CSV table of C-alpha atoms in Angstrom, one decimal:
chain,number,residue,atom,x,y,z
A,296,UNK,CA,-38.5,24.7,42.7
A,297,UNK,CA,-40.6,26.0,45.6
A,298,UNK,CA,-41.8,23.8,48.5
A,299,UNK,CA,-45.5,24.3,49.1
A,300,UNK,CA,-45.5,25.8,52.6
A,301,UNK,CA,-49.2,24.8,53.0
A,302,UNK,CA,-48.0,21.2,52.9
A,303,UNK,CA,-45.7,21.6,55.8
A,304,UNK,CA,-48.0,23.9,57.9
A,305,UNK,CA,-51.1,21.8,57.3
A,306,UNK,CA,-49.5,18.7,59.1
A,307,UNK,CA,-50.4,18.2,62.7
A,308,UNK,CA,-47.3,16.8,64.5
A,309,UNK,CA,-47.6,14.3,67.3
A,310,UNK,CA,-46.3,15.0,70.8
A,311,UNK,CA,-43.0,13.3,70.0
A,312,UNK,CA,-42.1,15.9,67.4
A,313,UNK,CA,-41.1,18.5,70.0
A,314,UNK,CA,-38.1,16.4,71.0
A,315,UNK,CA,-37.2,14.9,67.6
A,316,UNK,CA,-34.5,16.4,65.5
A,317,UNK,CA,-33.7,16.0,61.8
A,318,UNK,CA,-31.3,13.2,62.6
A,319,UNK,CA,-32.1,9.5,63.3
A,320,UNK,CA,-32.7,8.4,66.9
A,321,UNK,CA,-29.8,6.6,68.4
A,322,UNK,CA,-31.6,3.2,68.2
A,323,UNK,CA,-32.6,3.7,64.6
A,324,UNK,CA,-30.9,2.8,61.3
A,325,UNK,CA,-30.8,5.2,58.4
A,326,UNK,CA,-32.7,4.3,55.2
A,327,UNK,CA,-32.1,7.5,53.2
A,328,UNK,CA,-30.4,10.8,54.1
A,329,UNK,CA,-30.9,13.6,51.7
A,330,UNK,CA,-29.8,17.3,51.6
A,331,UNK,CA,-32.4,19.1,49.6
A,332,UNK,CA,-30.9,21.0,46.7
A,333,UNK,CA,-31.1,24.8,47.0
A,334,UNK,CA,-32.3,24.7,50.6
A,335,UNK,CA,-30.9,24.4,54.1
A,336,UNK,CA,-33.1,21.4,54.8
A,337,UNK,CA,-32.6,17.7,55.1
A,338,UNK,CA,-34.7,14.6,54.8
A,339,UNK,CA,-34.0,11.6,57.1
A,340,UNK,CA,-35.9,8.3,56.7
A,341,UNK,CA,-35.0,6.0,59.5
A,342,UNK,CA,-36.2,2.8,61.0
A,343,UNK,CA,-35.9,0.6,64.1
A,344,UNK,CA,-37.2,-2.9,64.7
A,345,UNK,CA,-40.8,-1.8,64.4
A,346,UNK,CA,-41.3,1.7,62.9
A,347,UNK,CA,-40.3,3.9,60.0
A,348,UNK,CA,-39.9,7.7,60.5
A,349,UNK,CA,-39.8,10.5,58.0
A,350,UNK,CA,-38.2,13.7,59.2
A,351,UNK,CA,-37.9,16.9,57.1
A,352,UNK,CA,-36.4,20.2,58.3
A,353,UNK,CA,-33.4,22.3,59.1
A,354,UNK,CA,-30.5,20.2,60.5
A,355,UNK,CA,-30.4,20.3,64.4
A,356,UNK,CA,-33.9,21.8,64.7
A,357,UNK,CA,-37.3,20.4,65.4
A,358,UNK,CA,-38.5,19.0,62.1
A,359,UNK,CA,-41.0,20.9,60.0
A,360,UNK,CA,-42.6,17.5,59.2
A,361,UNK,CA,-42.3,14.3,61.2
A,362,UNK,CA,-44.2,11.1,60.3
A,363,UNK,CA,-44.0,7.7,61.8
A,364,UNK,CA,-45.6,4.3,60.9
A,365,UNK,CA,-45.1,0.6,61.6
A,366,UNK,CA,-42.7,-1.2,59.3
A,367,UNK,CA,-45.5,-3.8,58.7
A,368,UNK,CA,-47.6,-1.0,57.1
A,369,UNK,CA,-44.8,0.4,54.9
A,370,UNK,CA,-45.4,1.3,51.3
A,371,UNK,CA,-41.9,0.3,50.4
A,372,UNK,CA,-40.8,-0.8,46.9
A,373,UNK,CA,-37.3,-2.2,47.0
A,374,UNK,CA,-35.1,-2.5,43.9
A,375,UNK,CA,-36.3,-4.9,41.2
A,376,UNK,CA,-33.6,-5.8,38.7
A,377,UNK,CA,-32.7,-5.3,35.9
A,378,UNK,CA,-32.3,-1.6,36.1
A,379,UNK,CA,-30.2,0.9,38.0
A,380,UNK,CA,-30.6,0.2,41.7
A,381,UNK,CA,-33.7,2.1,42.8
A,382,UNK,CA,-36.5,2.0,45.3
A,383,UNK,CA,-39.1,4.1,47.0
A,384,UNK,CA,-41.0,4.5,50.2
A,385,UNK,CA,-44.2,6.5,50.6
A,386,UNK,CA,-45.5,8.1,53.8
A,387,UNK,CA,-49.0,9.4,54.0
A,388,UNK,CA,-50.6,12.1,56.2
A,389,UNK,CA,-54.2,13.1,55.5
A,390,UNK,CA,-54.6,14.1,51.9
A,391,UNK,CA,-50.8,14.2,51.4
A,392,UNK,CA,-48.3,11.6,50.3
A,393,UNK,CA,-44.5,11.9,50.4
A,394,UNK,CA,-42.8,9.5,48.1
A,395,UNK,CA,-39.0,9.3,48.8
A,396,UNK,CA,-37.2,7.7,45.8
A,397,UNK,CA,-33.5,6.8,45.5
A,398,UNK,CA,-31.6,5.8,42.4
A,399,UNK,CA,-28.1,4.4,42.3
A,400,UNK,CA,-26.2,4.2,38.9
A,401,UNK,CA,-22.9,2.4,38.6
A,402,UNK,CA,-20.5,3.7,36.0
A,403,UNK,CA,-16.9,2.6,35.5
A,404,UNK,CA,-13.9,4.9,36.0
A,405,UNK,CA,-11.2,5.0,33.4
A,406,UNK,CA,-9.3,2.3,35.3
A,407,UNK,CA,-12.4,0.0,35.4
A,408,UNK,CA,-13.2,0.5,39.1
A,409,UNK,CA,-16.9,1.2,39.4
A,410,UNK,CA,-18.2,4.6,40.6
A,411,UNK,CA,-21.6,4.9,42.2
A,412,UNK,CA,-23.7,8.0,41.6
A,413,UNK,CA,-26.7,8.5,43.9
A,414,UNK,CA,-29.8,10.5,43.0
A,415,UNK,CA,-32.9,11.1,45.0
A,416,UNK,CA,-36.1,13.1,45.3
A,417,UNK,CA,-39.3,13.5,47.2
A,418,UNK,CA,-42.5,13.8,45.3
A,419,UNK,CA,-45.3,15.5,47.3
A,420,UNK,CA,-48.8,14.8,46.2
A,421,UNK,CA,-52.2,16.0,47.5
A,422,UNK,CA,-55.2,13.7,46.6
A,423,UNK,CA,-53.0,12.1,44.0
A,424,UNK,CA,-51.9,15.4,42.3
A,425,UNK,CA,-48.3,16.4,42.4
A,426,UNK,CA,-47.8,19.7,44.4
A,427,UNK,CA,-44.0,19.6,44.6
A,428,UNK,CA,-40.9,17.7,43.8
A,429,UNK,CA,-37.8,18.2,46.0
A,430,UNK,CA,-34.4,17.1,44.5
A,431,UNK,CA,-31.7,15.7,46.7
A,432,UNK,CA,-28.1,16.9,46.2
A,433,UNK,CA,-26.0,13.9,45.1
A,434,UNK,CA,-23.4,13.4,47.8
A,435,UNK,CA,-22.4,9.8,48.1
A,436,UNK,CA,-20.9,10.2,51.6
A,437,UNK,CA,-24.3,11.4,52.9
A,438,UNK,CA,-26.5,8.8,51.3
A,439,UNK,CA,-27.5,5.4,52.5
A,440,UNK,CA,-30.1,3.1,51.0
A,441,UNK,CA,-31.3,0.6,53.6
A,442,UNK,CA,-31.0,-3.0,52.5
A,443,UNK,CA,-31.5,-3.8,56.1
A,444,UNK,CA,-35.1,-2.5,56.0
A,445,UNK,CA,-35.7,-5.2,53.4
A,446,UNK,CA,-34.1,-7.7,55.8
A,447,UNK,CA,-36.2,-6.6,58.7
A,448,UNK,CA,-39.4,-6.9,56.7
A,449,UNK,CA,-38.5,-10.4,55.6
A,450,UNK,CA,-37.6,-11.3,59.2
A,451,UNK,CA,-41.2,-10.3,60.1
A,452,UNK,CA,-42.4,-13.0,57.6
A,453,UNK,CA,-43.1,-10.6,54.7
A,454,UNK,CA,-42.2,-11.5,51.2
A,455,UNK,CA,-41.6,-9.0,48.3
A,456,UNK,CA,-43.7,-10.2,45.3
A,457,UNK,CA,-42.7,-7.4,42.9
A,458,UNK,CA,-44.3,-4.1,41.9
A,459,UNK,CA,-47.5,-5.8,40.7
A,460,UNK,CA,-48.2,-7.6,43.9
A,461,UNK,CA,-46.2,-5.8,46.6
A,462,UNK,CA,-45.5,-7.3,50.0
A,463,UNK,CA,-47.3,-10.4,51.3
A,464,UNK,CA,-47.2,-12.2,54.7
A,465,UNK,CA,-46.3,-15.9,54.5
């Protein structure tokens, strides 16, 4: 699977990108960490009390793509039961959208203790057309899936009404 280099190079980074790294800022919480399969790149989706950030690039270097938006504007779809635990968050920049999806599947070990397998991917679209899909390497120790983002959004007075209605302010 080839990442469309035009996607990365077409993005204009803000002045903050020169000092950002592929890791979360010290005051931020992780939402999803993802090592991209077959590449030496990582995706970090992080958030603080007000903003979400999307950072893609080589670990320890200036990100190739860095996006930020207010939590209140997030296109975040938390897990809706019944199903494997899943959710997604989409960032937009110009004609491009970057949907980060996570899926957690619980399966029992032989002794009945549950095992959790994590999957993830980033779907890149341009004007609604898929231009690339990056798969995450499943590594449970490197994955998080931020329930605390849901808590922060509800603390802001937002209520999740499901996939049909999304978030509302009450």
